Amino acid sequence: MFRHAIRQKSPGERLSSLASIEELSDEAERFLHQCYTELDRTAELPARCRAVAAAIRADATYDHTFAELEYGARVAWRNSSRCIGRLYWQSLRLRDRRATDRPLRIGEECVGHLREATNDGRIRPTITVFAPDRPDRPGPRIRNEQLIRYAGYRVDDGGPPEHGKTLPAPRALPSIVGDPRNIALTDSVRALGWYGHGTAFDILPLVIEAEGYRPYVHVLPQDCVLEIPLSHPRHPWFADLGIRWHAVPAISDMCLEVGGLHYSCAPFNGWYMGTEIGSRNLADADRYDLLPAVAANLGLDTTTDRTLWRDRALVELNVAVLHSYEQAGVTMTDHHTEAHRFLKHVAKEERAGRVCPAEWSWIVPPLSGGATAVFHRYYDEADVRPNFVRHGPEGHGPERHGP
Ligand code: ARG
């Protein structure tokens, strides 16, 4: 489960060898070159490279300036080959919190992140960067894969502490209430003393780890999490299903790698594309698994696959998601708009003389793939830095498409 005092080798710890220091110097120099060239500040480059080289010789690490970190975070987004929403990479707002080290303060800053990013529904792409890994001291980490996640309870092993209003139990996994994806995390926070209400949409607290501290549980205040109850523009019964989702997807378990430095705690968010919720979170058989319930309410014939009841239920579920966010005034994009924007982004990158790394199976949306333009071509699969990378051995297991 959670590591206490003893950690696996972190990137910072690996830096102590000479080879790693050389690697860091190379990475740093490559990054500075790219950064100052793109920012049109090449006059400053030689002095900056000398200063960084000296810092690395002395301390086996160095510090980014605010402008370097801001550029690095933005380009990490630009290089995220699985993200279809990269046209606006230059709009990413950096909250520089490298000096914040106590777990409680980190939790409070995550709450601040959610408030600023939510912005009453006009979602702002935002990243909060905490201290990077250092040769002598790993940076902090957030155990949750996103700042906002719904608990998952296995009902047959003691289950939720009490039963509130719940959805009909998912069909494929009859004994689970909430998001099955988060069962392990839910178990961990319960072991640390937290307990939820036992509803299908209990917001999990953050679990923050920092060197020298025990894992710290930070409960998110209700008012920093904007949620949208789902309804359908033509089917009044839909609202009675009691389905909701949150406004801000904020990834919190990826490591921002810039110029050889690893910021292992750097939660970042954009806004949602409807299919992430309507075709995956609420529809996958191992998530909320709602297609059977939606199909039943639509009166579809579910006795054979060939009636395409799943497909029809999927479309209505996605209609409900887009409709509800729109009604609530919360930023959300649809997969057709986003596919066009993405191809515009690819063309823009090519004009700037860059390749745009992209993974087809992540870029193509999980609904009507072939009806979007991004389906009908291939992409460059380069893995370049700066980027958001997965943490090491204690990560979250096998990766799937489009979490
Ligand atoms: N797919 C994830 C989810 O449904 C969020 C991933 C990031 N998405 C985004 N639009 N920035 O929660």
Short mmCIF file of C-alpha atoms and ligand atoms in Angstrom, two decimals:
data_model
loop_
_atom_site.label_atom_id
_atom_site.label_comp_id
_atom_site.label_asym_id
_atom_site.label_seq_id
_atom_site.Cartn_x
_atom_site.Cartn_y
_atom_site.Cartn_z
CA MET A 1 0.00 0.00 0.00
CA PHE A 2 1.61 3.31 0.99
CA ARG A 3 5.28 3.64 1.54
CA HIS A 4 6.22 5.07 4.90
CA ALA A 5 9.78 6.09 5.63
CA ILE A 6 11.38 3.77 3.10
CA ARG A 7 11.01 4.73 -0.53
CA GLN A 8 11.88 3.05 -3.78
CA LYS A 9 14.76 4.66 -5.64
CA SER A 10 13.39 7.97 -6.84
CA PRO A 11 14.76 9.85 -9.85
CA GLY A 12 16.50 12.21 -7.41
CA GLU A 13 18.23 9.39 -5.59
CA ARG A 14 19.41 7.90 -8.85
CA LEU A 15 21.15 11.19 -9.60
CA SER A 16 23.98 10.60 -7.20
CA SER A 17 26.03 8.59 -9.70
CA LEU A 18 28.39 10.39 -12.04
CA ALA A 19 26.69 9.03 -15.13
CA SER A 20 23.41 10.46 -13.90
CA ILE A 21 24.98 13.84 -13.29
CA GLU A 22 26.22 13.82 -16.84
CA GLU A 23 22.76 12.85 -18.01
CA LEU A 24 21.24 15.69 -16.00
CA SER A 25 23.70 18.19 -17.48
CA ASP A 26 22.84 17.05 -21.00
CA GLU A 27 19.11 17.15 -20.37
CA ALA A 28 19.36 20.57 -18.73
CA GLU A 29 21.37 21.99 -21.59
CA ARG A 30 19.04 20.55 -24.22
CA PHE A 31 16.08 22.02 -22.39
CA LEU A 32 17.61 25.46 -21.89
CA HIS A 33 18.48 25.60 -25.55
CA GLN A 34 14.96 24.79 -26.62
CA CYS A 35 13.41 27.09 -24.04
CA TYR A 36 15.45 30.22 -24.72
CA THR A 37 15.25 29.68 -28.48
CA GLU A 38 11.46 29.30 -28.50
CA LEU A 39 11.01 32.19 -26.09
CA ASP A 40 13.26 34.31 -28.30
CA ARG A 41 15.70 34.99 -25.47
CA THR A 42 18.86 33.42 -26.92
CA ALA A 43 21.01 36.34 -25.75
CA GLU A 44 20.61 35.07 -22.18
CA LEU A 45 21.39 31.46 -23.07
CA PRO A 46 25.19 31.25 -22.64
CA ALA A 47 25.19 32.82 -19.18
CA ARG A 48 22.25 30.72 -18.07
CA CYS A 49 23.89 27.51 -19.31
CA ARG A 50 27.08 28.36 -17.39
CA ALA A 51 25.13 29.05 -14.21
CA VAL A 52 23.19 25.80 -14.48
CA ALA A 53 26.32 23.77 -15.23
CA ALA A 54 27.99 25.25 -12.14
CA ALA A 55 24.97 24.45 -9.97
CA ILE A 56 24.92 20.85 -11.19
CA ARG A 57 28.66 20.47 -10.49
CA ALA A 58 28.19 21.82 -6.98
CA ASP A 59 24.86 20.26 -5.93
CA ALA A 60 24.01 17.58 -8.51
CA THR A 61 20.86 19.56 -9.23
CA TYR A 62 19.66 23.05 -10.24
CA ASP A 63 16.61 25.30 -10.04
CA HIS A 64 14.39 26.43 -12.87
CA THR A 65 13.41 30.08 -13.13
CA PHE A 66 9.67 30.77 -13.17
CA ALA A 67 9.75 31.37 -16.94
CA GLU A 68 11.61 28.10 -17.55
CA LEU A 69 9.19 26.13 -15.41
CA GLU A 70 6.17 27.77 -17.07
CA TYR A 71 7.56 27.03 -20.51
CA GLY A 72 8.50 23.48 -19.43
CA ALA A 73 5.01 22.73 -18.11
CA ARG A 74 3.36 24.10 -21.24
CA VAL A 75 5.62 22.11 -23.53
CA ALA A 76 5.05 19.00 -21.41
CA TRP A 77 1.38 19.40 -22.30
CA ARG A 78 2.27 20.04 -25.95
CA ASN A 79 4.24 16.78 -25.95
CA SER A 80 1.52 14.67 -24.30
CA SER A 81 0.89 12.23 -27.10
CA ARG A 82 -2.33 10.89 -25.59
CA CYS A 83 -4.08 14.25 -25.26
CA ILE A 84 -6.44 15.41 -28.00
CA GLY A 85 -6.90 18.84 -26.39
CA ARG A 86 -3.49 20.37 -26.99
CA LEU A 87 -4.42 23.32 -29.20
CA TYR A 88 -4.45 25.56 -26.13
CA TRP A 89 -1.15 24.42 -24.63
CA GLN A 90 0.11 27.98 -24.35
CA SER A 91 -2.74 28.95 -22.05
CA LEU A 92 -1.65 26.69 -19.16
CA ARG A 93 -1.42 28.70 -15.93
CA LEU A 94 1.44 27.87 -13.60
CA ARG A 95 1.03 28.03 -9.83
CA ASP A 96 4.61 27.86 -8.63
CA ARG A 97 4.51 26.22 -5.19
CA ARG A 98 8.02 24.75 -5.10
CA ALA A 99 8.57 26.20 -1.64
CA THR A 100 5.52 24.47 -0.14
CA ASP A 101 6.64 21.29 1.58
CA ARG A 102 4.40 20.42 4.56
CA PRO A 103 1.68 17.92 3.60
CA LEU A 104 -1.06 20.07 5.15
CA ARG A 105 0.05 23.08 3.10
CA ILE A 106 0.26 20.92 -0.03
CA GLY A 107 -3.33 19.82 0.59
CA GLU A 108 -4.44 23.43 0.99
CA GLU A 109 -2.68 24.39 -2.22
CA CYS A 110 -4.48 21.57 -4.06
CA VAL A 111 -7.74 23.01 -2.79
CA GLY A 112 -6.62 26.42 -4.04
CA HIS A 113 -5.80 24.82 -7.38
CA LEU A 114 -9.32 23.38 -7.66
CA ARG A 115 -10.90 26.73 -6.82
CA GLU A 116 -8.84 28.67 -9.36
CA ALA A 117 -9.18 26.03 -12.06
CA THR A 118 -12.94 25.66 -11.56
CA ASN A 119 -13.49 29.41 -11.81
CA ASP A 120 -17.28 29.06 -11.40
CA GLY A 121 -17.44 26.67 -14.33
CA ARG A 122 -15.27 28.58 -16.80
CA ILE A 123 -12.51 26.00 -16.40
CA ARG A 124 -8.94 27.28 -16.60
CA PRO A 125 -6.13 24.88 -17.54
CA THR A 126 -3.86 25.07 -14.49
CA ILE A 127 -0.82 23.31 -13.04
CA THR A 128 0.48 23.58 -9.47
CA VAL A 129 4.11 22.57 -9.19
CA PHE A 130 5.56 21.47 -5.86
CA ALA A 131 9.21 20.72 -5.02
CA PRO A 132 11.09 18.45 -7.43
CA ASP A 133 13.02 15.35 -6.44
CA ARG A 134 16.49 16.26 -5.15
CA PRO A 135 19.57 14.03 -4.86
CA ASP A 136 19.18 13.95 -1.08
CA ARG A 137 15.42 14.23 -0.80
CA PRO A 138 12.55 13.04 -2.97
CA GLY A 139 9.78 15.53 -3.64
CA PRO A 140 6.27 15.04 -2.25
CA ARG A 141 3.66 12.88 -3.95
CA ILE A 142 -0.09 12.64 -4.18
CA ARG A 143 -1.37 9.06 -4.12
CA ASN A 144 -4.70 9.84 -5.82
CA GLU A 145 -4.62 9.61 -9.59
CA GLN A 146 -6.76 12.76 -9.77
CA LEU A 147 -7.50 15.47 -7.21
CA ILE A 148 -11.18 14.57 -7.50
CA ARG A 149 -12.07 10.86 -7.47
CA TYR A 150 -15.15 8.99 -6.33
CA ALA A 151 -14.77 6.22 -3.77
CA GLY A 152 -15.43 2.60 -4.71
CA TYR A 153 -16.74 0.21 -2.07
CA ARG A 154 -16.86 -3.54 -2.25
CA VAL A 155 -20.18 -4.19 -0.57
CA ASP A 156 -19.48 -7.80 0.34
CA ASP A 157 -16.36 -7.13 2.44
CA GLY A 158 -17.95 -5.01 5.11
CA GLY A 159 -18.91 -2.43 2.51
CA PRO A 160 -19.54 1.22 2.99
CA PRO A 161 -20.11 2.35 6.56
CA GLU A 162 -23.68 3.32 5.82
CA HIS A 163 -25.86 3.27 2.74
CA GLY A 164 -26.99 6.56 1.35
CA LYS A 165 -28.75 7.09 -1.96
CA THR A 166 -27.11 4.70 -4.38
CA LEU A 167 -27.43 3.82 -8.02
CA PRO A 168 -28.67 0.38 -8.91
CA ALA A 169 -25.66 -1.87 -8.38
CA PRO A 170 -23.57 -2.19 -11.56
CA ARG A 171 -24.48 -5.35 -13.41
CA ALA A 172 -21.05 -6.77 -14.22
CA LEU A 173 -19.77 -6.07 -10.70
CA PRO A 174 -22.88 -6.50 -8.56
CA SER A 175 -21.12 -6.03 -5.26
CA ILE A 176 -19.58 -2.61 -5.83
CA VAL A 177 -20.93 0.82 -4.95
CA GLY A 178 -19.19 3.85 -6.47
CA ASP A 179 -16.30 3.86 -8.92
CA PRO A 180 -14.72 0.38 -9.10
CA ARG A 181 -11.52 1.98 -10.40
CA ASN A 182 -10.87 3.55 -7.02
CA ILE A 183 -11.44 0.56 -4.75
CA ALA A 184 -7.77 0.17 -3.81
CA LEU A 185 -7.38 3.88 -3.08
CA THR A 186 -10.61 3.84 -1.07
CA ASP A 187 -9.35 0.87 0.97
CA SER A 188 -6.10 2.72 1.65
CA VAL A 189 -7.73 5.90 2.87
CA ARG A 190 -10.15 3.89 5.00
CA ALA A 191 -7.14 2.16 6.54
CA LEU A 192 -5.82 5.63 7.35
CA GLY A 193 -9.00 6.45 9.25
CA TRP A 194 -11.24 8.12 6.63
CA TYR A 195 -14.77 6.95 6.08
CA GLY A 196 -17.30 7.97 3.44
CA HIS A 197 -21.07 8.08 3.30
CA GLY A 198 -21.31 4.99 1.16
CA THR A 199 -22.95 6.70 -1.81
CA ALA A 200 -21.98 6.08 -5.42
CA PHE A 201 -20.35 9.53 -5.54
CA ASP A 202 -18.34 10.03 -2.33
CA ILE A 203 -15.39 12.31 -2.99
CA LEU A 204 -12.16 10.77 -1.75
CA PRO A 205 -9.72 12.78 0.35
CA LEU A 206 -6.20 13.40 -0.92
CA VAL A 207 -3.40 11.23 0.38
CA ILE A 208 -0.17 13.21 0.44
CA GLU A 209 3.25 11.79 1.09
CA ALA A 210 6.29 13.88 1.91
CA GLU A 211 9.70 12.88 3.16
CA GLY A 212 9.77 12.81 6.94
CA TYR A 213 5.98 12.71 7.33
CA ARG A 214 3.46 9.91 7.63
CA PRO A 215 0.94 9.66 4.78
CA TYR A 216 -1.40 12.58 5.33
CA VAL A 217 -5.12 12.53 4.53
CA HIS A 218 -6.56 15.87 3.38
CA VAL A 219 -10.35 16.05 3.07
CA LEU A 220 -11.51 18.33 0.25
CA PRO A 221 -14.00 20.96 1.40
CA GLN A 222 -17.34 20.46 -0.39
CA ASP A 223 -17.27 23.90 -1.96
CA CYS A 224 -14.02 23.35 -3.87
CA VAL A 225 -15.52 20.49 -5.89
CA LEU A 226 -18.03 21.58 -8.53
CA GLU A 227 -20.30 18.70 -9.52
CA ILE A 228 -22.94 18.47 -12.23
CA PRO A 229 -26.10 16.37 -11.75
CA LEU A 230 -26.88 14.73 -15.09
CA SER A 231 -30.15 15.16 -16.93
CA HIS A 232 -31.28 14.52 -20.50
CA PRO A 233 -32.83 17.12 -22.79
CA ARG A 234 -35.70 14.79 -23.81
CA HIS A 235 -35.92 12.04 -21.16
CA PRO A 236 -37.09 13.31 -17.77
CA TRP A 237 -36.43 9.91 -16.14
CA PHE A 238 -32.71 10.36 -16.72
CA ALA A 239 -32.32 12.83 -13.84
CA ASP A 240 -33.84 10.27 -11.47
CA LEU A 241 -30.90 7.94 -12.01
CA GLY A 242 -29.03 10.27 -9.67
CA ILE A 243 -25.88 10.33 -11.80
CA ARG A 244 -23.41 13.16 -11.39
CA TRP A 245 -19.84 13.94 -12.34
CA HIS A 246 -17.29 16.57 -11.38
CA ALA A 247 -16.30 19.58 -13.46
CA VAL A 248 -12.50 19.41 -13.29
CA PRO A 249 -10.30 16.49 -14.34
CA ALA A 250 -7.02 17.16 -12.47
CA ILE A 251 -4.36 14.49 -12.93
CA SER A 252 -2.26 14.29 -9.77
CA ASP A 253 -0.13 11.15 -10.06
CA MET A 254 2.07 11.98 -13.03
CA CYS A 255 5.58 13.35 -12.84
CA LEU A 256 6.41 16.55 -14.73
CA GLU A 257 9.85 16.03 -16.25
CA VAL A 258 11.63 19.19 -17.38
CA GLY A 259 15.30 19.59 -18.22
CA GLY A 260 16.25 16.45 -16.29
CA LEU A 261 14.38 17.51 -13.13
CA HIS A 262 11.46 15.45 -11.88
CA TYR A 263 8.49 17.23 -10.31
CA SER A 264 6.66 14.25 -8.94
CA CYS A 265 3.91 16.35 -7.40
CA ALA A 266 2.49 18.62 -10.08
CA PRO A 267 -1.29 18.27 -10.41
CA PHE A 268 -2.64 19.71 -13.67
CA ASN A 269 -6.01 20.06 -15.31
CA GLY A 270 -7.76 20.97 -18.53
CA TRP A 271 -11.49 20.64 -19.13
CA TYR A 272 -13.45 17.53 -19.97
CA MET A 273 -14.37 16.14 -23.36
CA GLY A 274 -17.84 14.61 -22.99
CA THR A 275 -16.88 11.09 -24.10
CA GLU A 276 -14.42 10.70 -21.21
CA ILE A 277 -17.43 10.66 -18.92
CA GLY A 278 -20.23 9.43 -21.19
CA SER A 279 -18.34 6.68 -23.00
CA ARG A 280 -15.84 5.59 -20.38
CA ASN A 281 -16.34 6.62 -16.73
CA LEU A 282 -20.08 5.97 -16.72
CA ALA A 283 -20.23 3.32 -19.44
CA ASP A 284 -17.26 0.94 -19.12
CA ALA A 285 -18.33 -2.41 -17.69
CA ASP A 286 -15.60 -2.11 -15.05
CA ARG A 287 -16.55 1.48 -14.14
CA TYR A 288 -20.12 2.66 -13.46
CA ASP A 289 -21.48 0.24 -16.09
CA LEU A 290 -24.63 2.24 -16.77
CA LEU A 291 -25.50 1.11 -20.30
CA PRO A 292 -27.92 -1.63 -19.16
CA ALA A 293 -29.80 0.78 -16.88
CA VAL A 294 -29.98 3.48 -19.58
CA ALA A 295 -31.08 0.95 -22.22
CA ALA A 296 -33.79 -0.42 -19.93
CA ASN A 297 -35.17 3.06 -19.35
CA LEU A 298 -35.06 3.76 -23.10
CA GLY A 299 -37.14 0.62 -23.59
CA LEU A 300 -34.56 -0.97 -25.87
CA ASP A 301 -34.48 -4.66 -26.71
CA THR A 302 -31.39 -5.90 -24.87
CA THR A 303 -31.87 -9.59 -25.65
CA THR A 304 -29.46 -9.50 -28.58
CA ASP A 305 -26.36 -7.44 -29.38
CA ARG A 306 -27.71 -6.83 -32.87
CA THR A 307 -30.30 -4.29 -31.80
CA LEU A 308 -27.30 -2.05 -31.04
CA TRP A 309 -28.84 -1.21 -27.69
CA ARG A 310 -25.43 -0.48 -26.21
CA ASP A 311 -24.62 1.95 -29.00
CA ARG A 312 -27.96 3.72 -28.66
CA ALA A 313 -27.68 3.93 -24.88
CA LEU A 314 -24.14 5.27 -25.28
CA VAL A 315 -25.29 8.09 -27.53
CA GLU A 316 -28.06 9.12 -25.13
CA LEU A 317 -25.68 8.98 -22.18
CA ASN A 318 -23.27 11.24 -24.06
CA VAL A 319 -26.10 13.59 -25.02
CA ALA A 320 -26.99 13.84 -21.32
CA VAL A 321 -23.40 14.62 -20.32
CA LEU A 322 -22.96 17.41 -22.90
CA HIS A 323 -26.41 18.82 -22.17
CA SER A 324 -25.93 18.86 -18.39
CA TYR A 325 -22.53 20.60 -18.43
CA GLU A 326 -23.85 23.15 -20.91
CA GLN A 327 -26.91 23.83 -18.71
CA ALA A 328 -24.68 24.20 -15.68
CA GLY A 329 -22.38 26.63 -17.49
CA VAL A 330 -19.37 24.35 -17.09
CA THR A 331 -16.72 24.22 -19.82
CA MET A 332 -16.82 20.96 -21.75
CA THR A 333 -15.95 20.06 -25.31
CA ASP A 334 -17.42 17.39 -27.60
CA HIS A 335 -15.38 14.91 -29.60
CA HIS A 336 -16.23 16.33 -33.05
CA THR A 337 -15.14 19.87 -32.13
CA GLU A 338 -12.06 18.54 -30.39
CA ALA A 339 -11.07 16.35 -33.34
CA HIS A 340 -11.08 19.40 -35.62
CA ARG A 341 -9.13 21.44 -33.09
CA PHE A 342 -6.58 18.68 -32.76
CA LEU A 343 -5.92 18.51 -36.50
CA LYS A 344 -5.58 22.29 -36.49
CA HIS A 345 -3.02 21.90 -33.71
CA VAL A 346 -1.08 19.24 -35.66
CA ALA A 347 -0.98 21.54 -38.71
CA LYS A 348 0.17 24.46 -36.55
CA GLU A 349 2.95 22.36 -35.05
CA GLU A 350 4.09 21.28 -38.49
CA ARG A 351 4.21 24.91 -39.61
CA ALA A 352 6.39 25.66 -36.58
CA GLY A 353 8.77 22.94 -37.78
CA ARG A 354 7.90 20.46 -35.04
CA VAL A 355 6.43 16.99 -35.07
CA CYS A 356 3.34 16.52 -32.98
CA PRO A 357 3.69 13.23 -31.10
CA ALA A 358 0.35 11.41 -30.88
CA GLU A 359 -0.97 7.93 -30.11
CA TRP A 360 -3.81 6.99 -32.43
CA SER A 361 -5.58 4.72 -29.94
CA TRP A 362 -5.75 7.52 -27.36
CA ILE A 363 -6.55 10.36 -29.77
CA VAL A 364 -9.47 8.63 -31.50
CA PRO A 365 -12.54 9.19 -29.29
CA PRO A 366 -14.38 6.20 -27.74
CA LEU A 367 -17.60 7.10 -29.57
CA SER A 368 -18.12 7.32 -33.32
CA GLY A 369 -14.37 7.13 -33.96
CA GLY A 370 -14.71 6.88 -37.71
CA ALA A 371 -17.07 9.85 -37.80
CA THR A 372 -14.26 12.09 -36.56
CA ALA A 373 -11.40 13.29 -38.75
CA VAL A 374 -8.68 12.14 -36.33
CA PHE A 375 -9.53 8.49 -37.16
CA HIS A 376 -8.44 8.62 -40.78
CA ARG A 377 -4.70 9.09 -40.46
CA TYR A 378 -1.60 8.03 -38.57
CA TYR A 379 0.58 10.00 -36.20
CA ASP A 380 4.18 10.37 -35.10
CA GLU A 381 4.70 8.39 -31.91
CA ALA A 382 7.77 10.20 -30.58
CA ASP A 383 8.36 10.26 -26.81
CA VAL A 384 9.92 13.66 -26.13
CA ARG A 385 10.70 15.88 -23.14
CA PRO A 386 9.51 17.97 -21.37
CA ASN A 387 6.60 15.65 -20.66
CA PHE A 388 4.32 14.16 -18.05
CA VAL A 389 5.59 10.69 -17.23
CA ARG A 390 4.35 7.85 -15.09
CA HIS A 391 5.87 7.25 -11.70
CA GLY A 392 8.10 4.26 -11.09
CA PRO A 393 7.46 0.76 -9.75
CA GLU A 394 4.73 1.60 -7.27
CA GLY A 395 2.50 2.98 -10.04
CA HIS A 396 -1.06 2.01 -10.77
CA GLY A 397 -0.62 -1.18 -12.73
CA PRO A 398 -1.33 -1.84 -16.36
CA GLU A 399 -2.39 1.16 -18.38
CA ARG A 400 -5.56 1.26 -20.39
CA HIS A 401 -6.76 3.55 -23.09
CA GLY A 402 -8.05 6.95 -22.16
CA PRO A 403 -8.46 6.95 -18.36
N1 ARG B 1 -10.16 10.63 -18.66
C1 ARG B 1 -9.98 11.13 -17.33
C2 ARG B 1 -11.31 11.16 -16.60
O1 ARG B 1 -12.30 10.86 -17.18
C3 ARG B 1 -9.35 12.52 -17.35
C4 ARG B 1 -8.07 12.66 -18.15
C5 ARG B 1 -7.74 14.09 -18.48
N2 ARG B 1 -8.77 14.69 -19.27
C6 ARG B 1 -8.83 15.97 -19.66
N3 ARG B 1 -9.85 16.36 -20.35
N4 ARG B 1 -7.87 16.83 -19.33
O2 ARG B 1 -11.42 11.54 -15.46
#
